[in-house]
CSV table of C-alpha atoms in Angstrom, one decimal:
chain,number,residue,atom,x,y,z
A,23,UNK,CA,240.3,265.4,179.3
A,24,UNK,CA,241.5,265.1,175.7
A,25,UNK,CA,242.9,268.6,175.9
A,26,UNK,CA,244.7,267.6,179.0
A,27,UNK,CA,246.2,264.6,177.2
A,28,UNK,CA,247.3,266.8,174.3
A,29,UNK,CA,249.0,269.2,176.7
A,30,UNK,CA,250.9,266.5,178.5
A,31,UNK,CA,251.9,265.0,175.1
A,32,UNK,CA,253.3,268.3,174.1
A,33,UNK,CA,255.3,268.6,177.4
A,34,UNK,CA,256.7,265.0,176.8
A,35,UNK,CA,257.8,265.9,173.2
A,36,UNK,CA,259.5,269.1,174.2
A,37,UNK,CA,261.3,267.2,176.9
A,38,UNK,CA,262.3,264.5,174.4
A,39,UNK,CA,263.8,267.1,172.0
A,40,UNK,CA,265.7,268.6,174.9
A,41,UNK,CA,267.0,265.2,176.1
A,42,UNK,CA,268.0,264.3,172.6
A,43,UNK,CA,269.8,267.6,172.3
A,44,UNK,CA,271.7,267.1,175.6
A,45,UNK,CA,272.6,263.5,174.7
A,46,UNK,CA,273.8,264.3,171.2
A,47,UNK,CA,275.7,267.5,171.5
A,48,UNK,CA,278.6,268.5,173.8
A,49,UNK,CA,279.2,272.0,175.1
A,50,UNK,CA,281.7,272.6,172.4
A,51,UNK,CA,279.0,272.0,169.7
A,52,UNK,CA,276.6,274.5,171.2
A,53,UNK,CA,277.6,277.4,169.0
A,54,UNK,CA,276.8,275.3,165.9
A,55,UNK,CA,273.9,273.3,167.2
A,56,UNK,CA,271.9,276.3,168.4
A,57,UNK,CA,271.6,277.8,164.9
A,58,UNK,CA,270.5,276.5,161.5
A,59,UNK,CA,268.6,273.2,160.7
A,60,UNK,CA,269.4,271.6,164.1
A,61,UNK,CA,267.6,274.4,165.9
A,62,UNK,CA,264.7,274.3,163.5
A,63,UNK,CA,264.3,270.5,164.0
A,64,UNK,CA,264.3,271.0,167.8
A,65,UNK,CA,261.7,273.7,167.6
A,66,UNK,CA,259.4,272.3,164.9
A,67,UNK,CA,259.5,268.6,165.8
A,68,UNK,CA,257.2,268.7,168.9
A,69,UNK,CA,254.6,270.8,167.0
A,70,UNK,CA,254.8,268.6,163.9
A,71,UNK,CA,254.4,265.5,166.0
A,72,UNK,CA,251.3,266.8,167.8
A,73,UNK,CA,249.8,267.5,164.4
A,74,UNK,CA,250.6,264.0,163.3
A,75,UNK,CA,249.0,262.6,166.5
A,76,UNK,CA,245.9,264.6,165.7
A,77,UNK,CA,245.8,263.4,162.1
A,78,UNK,CA,246.1,259.6,163.0
A,79,UNK,CA,243.2,260.0,165.4
A,80,UNK,CA,245.0,259.4,168.7
A,81,UNK,CA,242.8,262.0,170.5
A,82,UNK,CA,239.4,260.6,169.3
A,83,UNK,CA,237.0,259.9,172.1
A,84,UNK,CA,236.6,256.3,171.0
A,85,UNK,CA,240.4,255.7,171.1
A,86,UNK,CA,241.4,257.5,174.3
A,87,UNK,CA,241.8,254.9,177.1
A,88,UNK,CA,241.4,252.0,174.8
A,89,UNK,CA,244.8,250.4,175.4
A,90,UNK,CA,246.3,248.7,172.4
A,91,UNK,CA,244.3,250.7,169.9
A,92,UNK,CA,245.5,254.0,171.5
A,93,UNK,CA,249.1,252.8,171.8
A,94,UNK,CA,249.0,251.6,168.2
A,95,UNK,CA,248.0,255.1,167.0
A,96,UNK,CA,250.9,256.6,169.0
A,97,UNK,CA,253.4,254.1,167.4
A,98,UNK,CA,251.9,255.0,164.0
A,99,UNK,CA,252.6,258.6,164.6
A,100,UNK,CA,256.3,257.8,165.3
A,101,UNK,CA,256.5,256.0,162.0
A,102,UNK,CA,255.0,259.0,160.2
A,103,UNK,CA,257.5,261.3,161.9
A,104,UNK,CA,260.4,259.2,160.6
A,105,UNK,CA,258.9,259.3,157.1
A,106,UNK,CA,258.2,263.1,157.2
A,107,UNK,CA,261.6,264.0,158.6
A,108,UNK,CA,263.4,261.8,156.0
A,109,UNK,CA,261.5,263.2,153.1
A,110,UNK,CA,261.8,266.9,154.2
A,111,UNK,CA,265.6,266.4,154.9
A,112,UNK,CA,266.1,264.8,151.5
A,113,UNK,CA,264.0,267.2,149.4
A,114,UNK,CA,265.3,270.3,151.3
A,115,UNK,CA,268.9,269.0,151.4
A,116,UNK,CA,269.0,270.1,155.1
A,117,UNK,CA,272.2,269.4,156.9
A,118,UNK,CA,270.5,268.0,160.0
A,119,UNK,CA,272.0,265.6,162.5
A,120,UNK,CA,270.6,262.1,161.8
A,121,UNK,CA,271.7,261.0,165.3
A,122,UNK,CA,269.8,263.9,166.8
A,123,UNK,CA,266.6,263.0,164.9
A,124,UNK,CA,267.0,259.3,165.6
A,125,UNK,CA,267.3,260.1,169.3
A,126,UNK,CA,264.2,262.3,169.5
A,127,UNK,CA,261.8,259.8,167.9
A,128,UNK,CA,262.4,256.8,170.2
A,129,UNK,CA,262.7,259.0,173.3
A,130,UNK,CA,259.5,260.8,172.3
A,131,UNK,CA,257.7,257.5,171.5
A,132,UNK,CA,258.7,256.0,174.9
A,133,UNK,CA,257.6,259.1,176.7
A,134,UNK,CA,254.2,259.3,174.8
A,135,UNK,CA,253.5,255.6,175.6
A,136,UNK,CA,254.2,256.2,179.3
A,137,UNK,CA,252.1,259.3,179.2
A,138,UNK,CA,249.2,257.5,177.6
A,139,UNK,CA,249.6,254.6,180.0
A,140,UNK,CA,249.3,256.9,183.0
A,141,UNK,CA,246.3,258.7,181.5
A,142,UNK,CA,244.7,255.3,180.9
A,143,UNK,CA,245.1,254.2,184.5
A,144,UNK,CA,243.4,257.5,185.6
A,145,UNK,CA,240.6,257.1,183.1
A,146,UNK,CA,239.9,253.5,184.1
A,147,UNK,CA,239.8,254.4,187.7
A,148,UNK,CA,237.3,257.1,187.0
A,149,UNK,CA,235.2,254.8,184.8
A,150,UNK,CA,235.0,252.2,187.6
A,151,UNK,CA,233.6,255.0,189.8
A,152,UNK,CA,230.9,255.7,187.2
A,153,UNK,CA,232.6,258.8,185.7
A,154,UNK,CA,233.8,259.5,182.2
A,155,UNK,CA,231.2,257.2,180.7
A,156,UNK,CA,229.4,257.7,177.4
A,157,UNK,CA,225.6,257.7,177.8
A,158,UNK,CA,224.3,254.9,175.6
A,159,UNK,CA,221.0,253.8,174.1
A,160,UNK,CA,220.7,250.1,173.1
A,161,UNK,CA,218.4,249.2,170.3
A,162,UNK,CA,217.1,245.7,169.7
A,163,UNK,CA,214.7,243.1,171.1
A,164,UNK,CA,214.4,242.8,174.9
A,165,UNK,CA,216.8,239.8,175.1
A,166,UNK,CA,219.6,241.7,173.3
A,167,UNK,CA,218.9,244.8,175.3
A,168,UNK,CA,219.3,242.9,178.5
A,169,UNK,CA,222.5,241.1,177.3
A,170,UNK,CA,224.2,244.2,176.0
A,171,UNK,CA,223.2,246.3,179.0
A,172,UNK,CA,224.5,243.7,181.4
A,173,UNK,CA,227.8,243.3,179.5
A,174,UNK,CA,228.4,247.1,179.5
A,175,UNK,CA,227.5,247.4,183.1
A,176,UNK,CA,229.9,244.6,184.1
A,177,UNK,CA,232.7,246.3,182.1
A,178,UNK,CA,232.7,249.9,183.1
A,179,UNK,CA,236.3,250.2,181.9
A,180,UNK,CA,234.9,250.0,178.3
A,181,UNK,CA,233.4,253.5,178.9
A,182,UNK,CA,229.7,253.1,178.3
A,183,UNK,CA,226.7,253.6,180.5
A,184,UNK,CA,223.3,252.4,179.3
A,185,UNK,CA,220.7,255.0,180.1
A,186,UNK,CA,218.0,254.1,177.6
A,187,UNK,CA,216.8,251.2,175.5
A,188,UNK,CA,214.5,251.0,172.5
A,189,UNK,CA,212.9,248.2,170.4
A,190,UNK,CA,214.0,248.2,166.8
A,191,UNK,CA,212.0,247.8,163.5
A,192,UNK,CA,210.5,244.8,162.0
A,193,UNK,CA,210.9,243.7,158.4
A,194,UNK,CA,208.6,244.9,155.7
A,195,UNK,CA,207.5,248.1,157.4
A,196,UNK,CA,206.7,251.0,155.0
A,197,UNK,CA,209.1,253.8,154.6
A,198,UNK,CA,206.9,256.3,156.5
A,199,UNK,CA,206.9,254.0,159.6
A,200,UNK,CA,210.7,253.7,159.4
A,201,UNK,CA,211.1,257.5,159.2
A,202,UNK,CA,208.8,258.0,162.2
A,203,UNK,CA,210.8,255.4,164.1
A,204,UNK,CA,214.0,257.3,163.3
A,205,UNK,CA,212.4,260.6,164.4
A,206,UNK,CA,211.5,259.0,167.8
A,207,UNK,CA,215.1,257.7,168.2
A,208,UNK,CA,216.5,261.1,167.6
A,209,UNK,CA,214.1,262.7,170.1
A,210,UNK,CA,215.3,260.2,172.7
A,211,UNK,CA,218.9,260.9,171.8
A,212,UNK,CA,218.5,264.6,172.4
A,213,UNK,CA,216.2,264.3,175.4
A,214,UNK,CA,218.6,261.8,177.2
A,215,UNK,CA,221.7,263.6,176.0
A,216,UNK,CA,222.9,260.3,174.4
A,217,UNK,CA,226.5,260.2,173.2
A,218,UNK,CA,226.4,256.6,171.8
A,219,UNK,CA,223.9,254.6,169.9
A,220,UNK,CA,224.4,250.8,170.0
A,221,UNK,CA,222.5,248.7,167.4
A,222,UNK,CA,222.3,245.0,168.2
A,223,UNK,CA,221.8,242.2,165.7
A,224,UNK,CA,218.0,242.3,166.3
A,225,UNK,CA,217.5,246.0,165.7
A,226,UNK,CA,215.8,245.2,162.4
A,227,UNK,CA,217.4,248.2,160.5
A,228,UNK,CA,218.5,247.9,156.9
A,229,UNK,CA,221.4,249.7,155.3
A,230,UNK,CA,219.3,252.7,154.4
A,231,UNK,CA,218.1,253.1,158.0
A,232,UNK,CA,221.6,253.0,159.4
A,233,UNK,CA,222.8,255.5,156.8
A,234,UNK,CA,219.9,257.8,157.7
A,235,UNK,CA,220.9,257.6,161.4
A,236,UNK,CA,224.5,258.3,160.6
A,237,UNK,CA,223.6,261.4,158.6
A,238,UNK,CA,221.3,262.7,161.4
A,239,UNK,CA,224.0,262.5,164.1
A,240,UNK,CA,226.7,264.0,161.9
A,241,UNK,CA,228.7,266.6,163.6
A,242,UNK,CA,227.1,266.0,167.1
A,243,UNK,CA,229.9,263.9,168.6
A,244,UNK,CA,227.7,260.8,168.8
A,245,UNK,CA,229.2,257.4,168.3
A,246,UNK,CA,227.3,254.7,166.4
A,247,UNK,CA,228.1,251.1,167.3
A,248,UNK,CA,227.0,248.3,165.0
A,249,UNK,CA,226.7,244.6,166.1
A,250,UNK,CA,228.5,242.5,163.6
A,251,UNK,CA,227.1,239.2,162.3
A,252,UNK,CA,230.7,238.1,162.3
A,253,UNK,CA,230.7,238.0,166.1
A,254,UNK,CA,234.2,238.3,167.7
A,255,UNK,CA,236.1,238.4,164.4
A,256,UNK,CA,238.0,241.7,164.2
A,257,UNK,CA,240.3,243.8,162.1
A,258,UNK,CA,243.3,241.5,161.3
A,259,UNK,CA,241.0,239.1,159.3
A,260,UNK,CA,238.8,241.7,157.7
A,261,UNK,CA,239.3,243.8,154.6
A,262,UNK,CA,237.0,245.8,152.4
A,263,UNK,CA,236.5,244.6,148.8
A,264,UNK,CA,234.3,246.4,146.3
A,265,UNK,CA,232.8,244.3,143.5
A,266,UNK,CA,230.6,245.9,140.8
A,267,UNK,CA,230.1,248.9,143.0
A,268,UNK,CA,228.9,246.9,146.0
A,269,UNK,CA,231.0,246.9,149.2
A,270,UNK,CA,231.8,243.4,150.6
A,271,UNK,CA,233.8,242.6,153.7
A,272,UNK,CA,236.4,239.8,152.9
A,273,UNK,CA,237.0,237.4,155.8
A,274,UNK,CA,240.4,235.7,155.7
A,275,UNK,CA,240.6,232.1,156.7
A,276,UNK,CA,241.5,231.2,160.3
A,277,UNK,CA,245.2,230.7,160.8
A,278,UNK,CA,248.4,232.6,160.3
A,279,UNK,CA,250.0,233.4,156.9
A,280,UNK,CA,253.7,232.8,156.2
A,281,UNK,CA,254.8,236.3,157.3
A,282,UNK,CA,252.7,236.1,160.5
A,283,UNK,CA,254.1,232.6,161.3
A,284,UNK,CA,257.6,233.9,160.7
A,285,UNK,CA,257.1,236.9,163.0
A,286,UNK,CA,255.6,234.8,165.7
A,287,UNK,CA,258.4,232.2,165.5
A,288,UNK,CA,261.1,234.9,165.7
A,289,UNK,CA,259.4,236.3,168.8
A,290,UNK,CA,259.3,232.8,170.3
A,291,UNK,CA,262.9,232.0,169.6
A,292,UNK,CA,264.2,235.4,170.8
A,293,UNK,CA,262.0,235.5,173.9
A,294,UNK,CA,262.6,231.9,175.1
A,295,UNK,CA,266.4,232.1,174.5
A,296,UNK,CA,266.7,235.3,176.4
A,297,UNK,CA,264.5,234.1,179.2
A,298,UNK,CA,266.4,230.8,179.6
A,299,UNK,CA,269.7,232.7,179.9
A,300,UNK,CA,268.4,235.3,182.4
A,301,UNK,CA,266.4,232.8,184.5
A,302,UNK,CA,269.0,230.0,184.6
A,303,UNK,CA,269.9,230.8,188.3
A,304,UNK,CA,266.2,230.6,189.2
A,305,UNK,CA,265.8,227.3,187.3
A,306,UNK,CA,268.7,225.8,189.2
A,307,UNK,CA,267.4,226.9,192.6
A,308,UNK,CA,263.9,225.5,191.9
A,309,UNK,CA,265.4,222.2,190.7
A,310,UNK,CA,267.4,221.9,193.9
A,311,UNK,CA,264.4,222.8,196.1
A,312,UNK,CA,262.3,220.1,194.5
A,313,UNK,CA,265.0,217.5,194.8
A,314,UNK,CA,265.6,218.3,198.5
A,315,UNK,CA,261.9,218.5,199.6
A,316,UNK,CA,260.2,215.8,197.5
A,317,UNK,CA,262.9,213.8,195.7
A,318,UNK,CA,263.0,212.8,192.1
A,319,UNK,CA,262.0,213.4,189.4
A,320,UNK,CA,262.5,217.2,189.3
A,321,UNK,CA,260.9,217.6,185.9
A,322,UNK,CA,257.4,216.3,184.9
A,323,UNK,CA,256.9,215.3,181.3
A,324,UNK,CA,253.4,214.6,180.0
A,325,UNK,CA,252.0,214.0,176.5
A,326,UNK,CA,249.9,217.0,175.5
A,327,UNK,CA,247.9,217.9,172.3
A,328,UNK,CA,249.7,220.5,170.2
A,329,UNK,CA,248.7,222.2,167.0
A,330,UNK,CA,246.4,220.1,164.9
A,331,UNK,CA,246.2,217.6,167.7
A,332,UNK,CA,249.8,216.5,167.3
A,333,UNK,CA,251.3,215.0,170.5
A,334,UNK,CA,254.4,216.4,172.2
A,335,UNK,CA,255.9,216.0,175.7
A,336,UNK,CA,255.3,219.2,177.7
A,337,UNK,CA,257.8,219.9,180.5
A,338,UNK,CA,257.0,221.3,183.9
A,339,UNK,CA,258.7,221.3,187.3
A,340,UNK,CA,257.0,218.5,189.3
A,341,UNK,CA,254.5,220.0,191.7
A,342,UNK,CA,252.4,216.9,192.5
A,343,UNK,CA,252.9,213.5,194.2
A,344,UNK,CA,254.1,210.6,192.1
A,345,UNK,CA,250.6,209.0,192.0
A,346,UNK,CA,248.9,212.2,190.7
A,347,UNK,CA,247.8,210.8,187.4
A,348,UNK,CA,246.3,207.7,189.0
A,349,UNK,CA,244.1,209.8,191.3
A,350,UNK,CA,242.9,212.2,188.6
A,351,UNK,CA,239.7,210.3,187.6
A,352,UNK,CA,238.9,209.8,191.3
A,353,UNK,CA,239.1,213.6,191.9
A,354,UNK,CA,237.1,214.3,188.7
A,355,UNK,CA,234.2,212.1,189.9
A,356,UNK,CA,234.4,213.5,193.5
A,357,UNK,CA,234.2,217.1,192.2
A,358,UNK,CA,231.3,216.3,189.8
A,359,UNK,CA,233.0,218.4,187.1
A,360,UNK,CA,231.6,218.0,183.5
A,361,UNK,CA,234.2,220.2,181.9
A,362,UNK,CA,237.0,218.6,180.0
A,363,UNK,CA,239.8,220.1,182.1
A,364,UNK,CA,240.0,219.3,185.8
A,365,UNK,CA,241.2,222.3,187.9
A,366,UNK,CA,240.6,221.9,191.6
A,367,UNK,CA,241.4,224.4,194.3
A,368,UNK,CA,243.3,222.9,197.2
A,369,UNK,CA,244.2,219.8,195.1
A,370,UNK,CA,245.5,217.2,197.7
A,371,UNK,CA,248.0,215.9,195.1
A,372,UNK,CA,250.0,219.1,195.2
A,373,UNK,CA,253.2,219.1,197.3
A,374,UNK,CA,254.1,222.1,199.6
A,375,UNK,CA,256.9,223.3,197.3
A,376,UNK,CA,254.6,222.6,194.3
A,377,UNK,CA,251.9,224.9,195.8
A,378,UNK,CA,254.4,227.7,196.0
A,379,UNK,CA,255.6,227.2,192.5
A,380,UNK,CA,252.1,227.1,191.1
A,381,UNK,CA,251.2,230.2,193.0
A,382,UNK,CA,253.9,232.1,191.2
A,383,UNK,CA,253.6,230.1,187.9
A,384,UNK,CA,257.3,229.1,188.3
A,385,UNK,CA,256.4,225.4,187.5
A,386,UNK,CA,255.8,226.5,183.9
A,387,UNK,CA,259.3,227.8,183.2
A,388,UNK,CA,260.7,224.6,181.7
A,389,UNK,CA,258.2,225.0,178.8
A,390,UNK,CA,260.7,227.6,177.5
A,391,UNK,CA,262.5,224.6,176.1
A,392,UNK,CA,259.3,223.5,174.4
A,393,UNK,CA,259.0,226.9,172.9
A,394,UNK,CA,262.7,226.9,171.7
A,395,UNK,CA,262.1,223.5,170.1
A,396,UNK,CA,259.0,224.8,168.3
A,397,UNK,CA,256.5,222.6,170.0
A,398,UNK,CA,254.9,225.5,171.8
A,399,UNK,CA,254.7,229.3,171.5
A,400,UNK,CA,255.1,232.0,174.1
A,401,UNK,CA,251.4,232.9,173.6
A,402,UNK,CA,248.6,230.6,172.6
A,403,UNK,CA,245.9,228.3,174.0
A,404,UNK,CA,247.1,226.2,176.9
A,405,UNK,CA,247.8,222.6,175.9
A,406,UNK,CA,245.7,220.0,177.7
A,407,UNK,CA,246.4,216.3,178.6
A,408,UNK,CA,245.1,213.7,176.1
A,409,UNK,CA,242.3,212.4,178.3
A,410,UNK,CA,241.0,216.0,178.7
A,411,UNK,CA,241.1,216.5,174.9
A,412,UNK,CA,239.1,213.4,174.4
A,413,UNK,CA,236.3,215.1,176.3
A,414,UNK,CA,236.3,218.1,174.0
A,415,UNK,CA,233.1,219.2,172.3
A,416,UNK,CA,233.2,220.0,168.6
A,417,UNK,CA,233.7,223.7,169.2
A,418,UNK,CA,236.5,223.0,171.7
A,419,UNK,CA,238.6,221.2,169.0
A,420,UNK,CA,239.1,224.6,167.3
A,421,UNK,CA,241.6,225.4,170.1
A,422,UNK,CA,243.9,222.9,168.3
A,423,UNK,CA,244.2,225.1,165.2
A,424,UNK,CA,247.0,227.1,166.9
A,425,UNK,CA,250.3,226.1,168.4
A,426,UNK,CA,249.8,225.9,172.2
A,427,UNK,CA,251.3,228.6,174.4
A,428,UNK,CA,252.9,229.2,177.8
A,429,UNK,CA,250.4,231.9,178.4
A,430,UNK,CA,247.2,233.2,176.7
A,431,UNK,CA,244.2,235.4,176.9
A,432,UNK,CA,242.6,233.1,179.6
A,433,UNK,CA,245.6,233.6,181.8
A,434,UNK,CA,245.5,237.4,181.7
A,435,UNK,CA,241.7,237.5,182.0
A,436,UNK,CA,241.2,235.4,185.1
A,437,UNK,CA,243.2,232.2,184.8
A,438,UNK,CA,241.6,229.3,186.7
A,439,UNK,CA,238.8,231.6,188.0
A,440,UNK,CA,237.2,231.4,184.5
A,441,UNK,CA,234.6,228.9,183.5
A,442,UNK,CA,235.5,226.3,180.8
A,443,UNK,CA,233.2,228.0,178.3
A,444,UNK,CA,234.7,231.4,178.9
A,445,UNK,CA,238.2,230.1,178.6
A,446,UNK,CA,237.4,228.4,175.3
A,447,UNK,CA,235.8,231.6,174.0
A,448,UNK,CA,238.9,233.6,174.8
A,449,UNK,CA,241.2,231.0,173.1
A,450,UNK,CA,239.1,231.1,169.9
A,451,UNK,CA,239.1,234.9,170.1
A,452,UNK,CA,242.9,234.9,170.2
A,453,UNK,CA,243.2,232.4,167.3
A,454,UNK,CA,240.8,234.3,165.1
A,455,UNK,CA,242.4,237.7,165.7
A,456,UNK,CA,246.1,237.2,166.2
A,457,UNK,CA,248.6,240.1,166.0
A,458,UNK,CA,252.2,240.6,167.1
A,459,UNK,CA,251.2,243.6,169.2
A,460,UNK,CA,248.5,241.5,170.8
A,461,UNK,CA,251.1,238.8,171.8
A,462,UNK,CA,253.4,241.5,173.3
A,463,UNK,CA,250.5,242.9,175.3
A,464,UNK,CA,249.5,239.4,176.6
A,465,UNK,CA,253.1,238.8,177.7
A,466,UNK,CA,253.2,242.1,179.5
A,467,UNK,CA,249.8,241.4,181.2
A,468,UNK,CA,251.0,237.9,182.1
A,469,UNK,CA,253.7,239.3,184.3
A,470,UNK,CA,251.0,241.4,186.0
A,471,UNK,CA,248.7,238.4,186.5
A,472,UNK,CA,251.6,236.4,188.0
A,473,UNK,CA,252.5,239.1,190.5
A,474,UNK,CA,248.9,239.6,191.5
A,475,UNK,CA,248.5,235.8,191.7
A,476,UNK,CA,244.9,236.1,190.5
A,477,UNK,CA,243.2,232.7,189.8
A,478,UNK,CA,246.4,230.7,190.2
A,479,UNK,CA,246.2,227.3,192.0
C-alpha cells in the first residue's frame, strides 16, 4: 500500500511540474526553457520532493491514513522544498525562473493533499471491513484490557485489531522474573504475528522494561504504544526538557499564548467577514421566510456564558415559539434529563421553518456577527444558556476557559447524538490541544456534518 502511495505521489509531482511549465512558459520560450537550469528543475524537482517526503516520515505505517498528521507531513515537505530550492539557487547562482518554482510547489502540494485524501478514503473503507489492520496485543489488568480492546474495536478506522491480551508485571518483582515475562511477551508476539504492542497504564512496566522491549522489537516493524498518565493531552502542550541528564516532559498551562490567540483571532475575523459577504443573500432570504411564516422577531438574542463565564448576547435566527423559554423547565422535567443542557428530539416549541433551519444549521449563521465582534470564535465549545451553566459540575466549568465557538469537536463527532459526558470530554480535548490546523479541519468537517445532517435537531 505504501509503495502504491509513493507511486501516485510521484505521478502527481510529475504532473505538477508539467502543469507549472505549461502555465509559466509560452511557445516562444520553449527553445530557452527546455535547456539549462529550468529543465534541471523540472527533472529533479519530483525526485527531490519524493526524497523529502520519505525523510519527513510521510510513508511511515503509523502516519499513513491518519488524517491531519499525514497532511501535516505533506505540508512540511512543501516547506522543505521551498527552503532547499532557495538555498541551492542562491549558492549555485542558478538562473532559474522563480515563477516556475513558485508554481510547482503549490500545485504539487494541492495535488499531494488530494492524492493522500483519496488514499485515506480507500484505507478507511478497507479498515471498516476489517482489512489493513495492525494485529495488536494489549498489556495490562483485565479492566484496561477490556476498555482498550472495546475502544479499538469500536474505532476500526484507527487501524488496530486486538488479537491477544496479556497481564502485566507487578511492582517489586525480581529482575529474572521481569526478564522471563519479557521472553513470554516476545514469544506471543512472534506466534501471533503481532505488529503492535499496546501498554496500558496498569501494565506495571518500569522504564528499563520498556526500553528492553523496544530493543527487542528493533527492526521488526512492530509499533509500541504507551498509555500516558497525561491522558488526552497531546503534542501542542508537550515539550521535552532535560535537567541534570534526566528527561522530563514539560506540560504547558491550559490556554493559548499571545501568538496563538493572534492567529485564532485573524482566522475568526477573516472567516466571519468573508462568510457574511458571501452568505448575505441567504441571510436575507431566511429573514424574510421567518417574518412571513411566524412573524417577528426574526432574530433571537439570549444571554450566554462566554470565555471565563463572561456574559454576552448570542444571536440566532428564531426557530421556536415566543413562549419557548417559559416552557423549558416543563420539558426538562417531563424528559427526566439530569444533564445541564436540554436537547430534545421533536421539540414541540420548534416552528416548521425553524425545524428546517435547524436541520441545516442555518439558524446559527447570525453568530458570524458575534465572531466578528470578538464574543465568539468560529471554533470552540458551544455556549450554553445561563440556567444550563448553573447546573454544571466542577469539571464542566473547564469548558469556560476558551472562547465559545459556532462549531466544535462535538459537532463534527456526533452533534446532539452524543451524551453530555462525551460532549464535555471533546470540548476539554479541544481546549487542551488547540492548533490552527485543527481549527481548519473542524471547519471543513463541519460542512460535511451539516450536509449529512447527522445528529441535528
